[in-house]
Structures are given as C-alpha cells and as structure tokens.
C-alpha positions as CSV (number, residue, x, y, z in Angstrom):
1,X,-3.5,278.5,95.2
2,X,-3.3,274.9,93.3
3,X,-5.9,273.2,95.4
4,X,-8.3,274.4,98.2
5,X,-8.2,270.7,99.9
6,X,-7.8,271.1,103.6
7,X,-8.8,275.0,104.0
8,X,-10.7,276.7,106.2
9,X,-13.3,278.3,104.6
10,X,-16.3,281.0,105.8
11,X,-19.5,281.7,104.7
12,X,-21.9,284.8,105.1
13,X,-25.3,283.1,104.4
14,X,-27.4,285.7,102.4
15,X,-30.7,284.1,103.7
16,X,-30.1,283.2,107.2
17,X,-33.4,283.1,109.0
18,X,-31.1,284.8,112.3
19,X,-28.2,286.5,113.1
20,X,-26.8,283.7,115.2
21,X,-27.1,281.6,111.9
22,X,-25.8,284.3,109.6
23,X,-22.1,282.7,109.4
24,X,-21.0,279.2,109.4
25,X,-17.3,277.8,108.4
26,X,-15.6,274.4,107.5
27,X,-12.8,272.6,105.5
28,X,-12.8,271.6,102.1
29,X,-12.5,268.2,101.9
30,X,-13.1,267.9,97.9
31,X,-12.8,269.9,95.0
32,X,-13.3,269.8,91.4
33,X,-12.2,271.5,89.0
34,X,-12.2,275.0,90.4
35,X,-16.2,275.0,90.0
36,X,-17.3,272.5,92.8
37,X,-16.2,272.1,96.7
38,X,-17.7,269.6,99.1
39,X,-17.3,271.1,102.5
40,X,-17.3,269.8,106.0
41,X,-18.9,272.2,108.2
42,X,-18.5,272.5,111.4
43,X,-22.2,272.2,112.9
44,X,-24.9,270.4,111.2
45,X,-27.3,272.7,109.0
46,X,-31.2,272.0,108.4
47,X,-33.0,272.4,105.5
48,X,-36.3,271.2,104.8
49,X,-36.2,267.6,106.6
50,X,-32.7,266.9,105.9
51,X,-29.8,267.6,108.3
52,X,-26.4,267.5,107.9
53,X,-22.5,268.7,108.3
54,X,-22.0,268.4,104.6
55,X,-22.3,270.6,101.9
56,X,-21.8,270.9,97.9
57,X,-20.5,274.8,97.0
58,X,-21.1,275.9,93.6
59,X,-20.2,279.8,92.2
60,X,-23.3,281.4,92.3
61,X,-22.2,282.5,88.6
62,X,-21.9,279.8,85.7
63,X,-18.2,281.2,84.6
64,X,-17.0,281.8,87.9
65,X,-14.5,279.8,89.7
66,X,-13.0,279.2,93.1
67,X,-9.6,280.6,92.4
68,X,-8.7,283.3,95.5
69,X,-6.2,285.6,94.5
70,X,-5.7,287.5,97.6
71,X,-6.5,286.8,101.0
72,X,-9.5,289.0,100.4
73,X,-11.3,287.3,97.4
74,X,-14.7,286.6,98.3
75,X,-17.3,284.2,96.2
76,X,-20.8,284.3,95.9
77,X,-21.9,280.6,96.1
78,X,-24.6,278.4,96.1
79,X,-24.9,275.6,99.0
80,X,-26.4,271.9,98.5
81,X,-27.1,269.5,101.7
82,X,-25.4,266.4,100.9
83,X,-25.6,263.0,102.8
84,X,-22.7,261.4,103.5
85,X,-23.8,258.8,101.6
86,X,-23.9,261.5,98.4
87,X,-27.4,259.7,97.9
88,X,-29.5,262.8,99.0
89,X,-29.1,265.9,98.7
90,X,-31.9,269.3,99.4
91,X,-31.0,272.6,98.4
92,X,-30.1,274.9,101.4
93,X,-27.9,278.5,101.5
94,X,-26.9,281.6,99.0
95,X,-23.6,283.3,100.5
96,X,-20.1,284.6,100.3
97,X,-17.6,282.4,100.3
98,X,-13.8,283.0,101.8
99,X,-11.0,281.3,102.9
100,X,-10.6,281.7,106.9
C-alpha cells in the first residue's frame, strides 16, 4: 500500500486500565515516511491532564515501518497525545496496530 492516508486503523492498547478501553480505532490523516502516522481517533483519550482525539503512532521498534503486507499485518506502536495545535503533546498507549 503507497500511502495509509485515509484508513481505518485499530489498535489493541497493551496497557489499557479496562477492558472497555482495551481497543480504540481511527483514520490516518498524516503520514511520514512509513515511520510516523498522526491519527484521528474516534473518541477522545486521557492521559495525564491532557485530552484529546489525536494521536502521533510511532513503531514500537526503531527499524520498523508501517508497510502492511497482508490484510493481517499487525504493528507494535507507540502512541503520543497531540493537540491540535501540535503544541502539546503527553505520552499515552503501547499497542498493536492494524488496518480495520
């Protein structure tokens, strides 16, 4: 897949504090170069003092990149709050990552 703008993506949140909050999903609205995706999600998160419905995914490995092969490729990620501003940001999930 050449770009990942517009997709529906899911994520399995490693460290949800409950199984309602254990999956949430979204659409990429971003990405750079295969190794960053800014995600709209559809509910608002909290972490720490910050809420918000978007959300920085990195690979959870340095060399890894967001390139799914099959409909089945899933990505271990790291999630980042992010204003919508891009001003602030606070550190919020480890999860899977796959398209929907």
């Amino acid at each position: 897949m050449d770009t990942l703008r517009g997709s529906s993506i899911r994520i399995s949140i490693d460290n949800a504090s409950s199984q309602k909050s254990k999956y949430i999903s979204g659409t990429v609205i971003y990405e750079r170069h295969g190794n960053k995706l800014i995600v709209k999600l559809s509910e608002a998160l909290q972490s720490g003092k910050m809420r918000s419905d978007v959300m920085l995914l990195t690979p959870q490995f340095k060399k890894e990149r967001f390139i799914f092969d099959t409909p089945k490729t899933e990505i271990m990620i790291n999630g980042t709050l992010i204003s919508e501003d891009d001003e602030h940001q606070q550190p919020g999930i480890r999860g899977i990552l796959s398209l929907n």
